[in-house]
Amino acid sequence: MKTKMMIASALLALTTGVAMATPTIDVNTGIGPVVADEASGKTLYTFRKDRRGKSNCTGSCAASWPPFLVNGTAAANDGSKVIKRADGTLQWATAAGLPLYFWAGDSAAGDTKGDGVGGVWDAARR
């Protein structure tokens, strides 16, 4: 079944010209399962000051909490959404539209050091 879904996604990408991607995966960590970047395995976070479809983390905030940016033209096949940031770049978001970020303090796949920082950052979960 999984193979058929992957083939269908690839065919859709070929016929529509849109790159299909699975930007996120679930990773089991010391705090339980969290959402991580499929390519690096690094934990993704949400910011409690964001709203659906809008990032409020810019400037120095974005230096510490780099946005999980979309590379090229992509459409997720895992329920993730894409939002447009104020600077025009595209950022991955949860299925509910909350922007996703990395934490500069995480150095390895599966690190969750950003969870709870300042009482406003949470490791993303499904």
PDB file of N, CA and C in Angstrom, residues 2 6 16-17 21 29 32 44 50-51 72 74 84 91 97 109 115 125:
ATOM      1  N   LYS A   2       1.918   1.286   0.852  1.00  0.00           N
ATOM      2  CA  LYS A   2       2.798   2.435   0.924  1.00  0.00           C
ATOM      3  C   LYS A   2       3.490   2.672  -0.422  1.00  0.00           C
ATOM      4  N   MET A   6       3.372   6.014  -2.841  1.00  0.00           N
ATOM      5  CA  MET A   6       4.565   6.712  -3.302  1.00  0.00           C
ATOM      6  C   MET A   6       4.563   6.841  -4.816  1.00  0.00           C
ATOM      7  N   THR A  16       1.732  17.295 -12.788  1.00  0.00           N
ATOM      8  CA  THR A  16       1.371  18.659 -12.413  1.00  0.00           C
ATOM      9  C   THR A  16       2.562  19.599 -12.408  1.00  0.00           C
ATOM     10  N   GLY A  17       3.773  19.066 -12.449  1.00  0.00           N
ATOM     11  CA  GLY A  17       4.959  19.893 -12.399  1.00  0.00           C
ATOM     12  C   GLY A  17       5.274  20.388 -10.997  1.00  0.00           C
ATOM     13  N   ALA A  21       6.646  16.317  -1.616  1.00  0.00           N
ATOM     14  CA  ALA A  21       7.628  16.107  -0.562  1.00  0.00           C
ATOM     15  C   ALA A  21       6.941  15.630   0.704  1.00  0.00           C
ATOM     16  N   THR A  29      11.496  10.731  20.994  1.00  0.00           N
ATOM     17  CA  THR A  29      12.538  11.405  21.769  1.00  0.00           C
ATOM     18  C   THR A  29      12.299  11.168  23.255  1.00  0.00           C
ATOM     19  N   GLY A  32       8.890  12.080  24.230  1.00  0.00           N
ATOM     20  CA  GLY A  32       7.849  11.422  23.454  1.00  0.00           C
ATOM     21  C   GLY A  32       7.993  11.723  21.975  1.00  0.00           C
ATOM     22  N   LEU A  44      11.149  19.994  15.160  1.00  0.00           N
ATOM     23  CA  LEU A  44      10.501  21.230  14.734  1.00  0.00           C
ATOM     24  C   LEU A  44       9.646  21.755  15.879  1.00  0.00           C
ATOM     25  N   ASP A  50       2.446  32.882  17.378  1.00  0.00           N
ATOM     26  CA  ASP A  50       2.022  32.795  15.972  1.00  0.00           C
ATOM     27  C   ASP A  50       0.530  32.547  15.913  1.00  0.00           C
ATOM     28  N   ARG A  51      -0.029  32.828  14.766  1.00  0.00           N
ATOM     29  CA  ARG A  51      -1.423  32.525  14.484  1.00  0.00           C
ATOM     30  C   ARG A  51      -1.462  31.675  13.221  1.00  0.00           C
ATOM     31  N   GLY A  72      12.243  25.445  -3.136  1.00  0.00           N
ATOM     32  CA  GLY A  72      11.640  25.261  -4.453  1.00  0.00           C
ATOM     33  C   GLY A  72      10.136  25.171  -4.392  1.00  0.00           C
ATOM     34  N   ALA A  74       7.104  23.042  -3.875  1.00  0.00           N
ATOM     35  CA  ALA A  74       6.814  21.753  -3.253  1.00  0.00           C
ATOM     36  C   ALA A  74       5.393  21.718  -2.738  1.00  0.00           C
ATOM     37  N   LYS A  84       3.121  31.958   3.606  1.00  0.00           N
ATOM     38  CA  LYS A  84       4.037  32.978   3.098  1.00  0.00           C
ATOM     39  C   LYS A  84       4.405  33.899   4.256  1.00  0.00           C
ATOM     40  N   GLN A  91       7.242  29.067   4.141  1.00  0.00           N
ATOM     41  CA  GLN A  91       7.592  28.309   5.337  1.00  0.00           C
ATOM     42  C   GLN A  91       6.611  27.164   5.520  1.00  0.00           C
ATOM     43  N   GLY A  97      -1.882  24.916  10.216  1.00  0.00           N
ATOM     44  CA  GLY A  97      -1.384  26.193   9.710  1.00  0.00           C
ATOM     45  C   GLY A  97      -0.419  26.927  10.616  1.00  0.00           C
ATOM     46  N   ALA A 109      20.021  15.349  15.524  1.00  0.00           N
ATOM     47  CA  ALA A 109      18.682  14.799  15.290  1.00  0.00           C
ATOM     48  C   ALA A 109      18.126  14.275  16.602  1.00  0.00           C
ATOM     49  N   ASP A 115      12.128  22.785  23.563  1.00  0.00           N
ATOM     50  CA  ASP A 115      10.788  22.588  24.110  1.00  0.00           C
ATOM     51  C   ASP A 115      10.624  23.338  25.424  1.00  0.00           C
ATOM     52  N   ARG A 125       3.962  18.422  17.683  1.00  0.00           N
ATOM     53  CA  ARG A 125       3.439  17.059  17.771  1.00  0.00           C
ATOM     54  C   ARG A 125       2.234  16.959  16.862  1.00  0.00           C
TER      55      ARG A 125
END
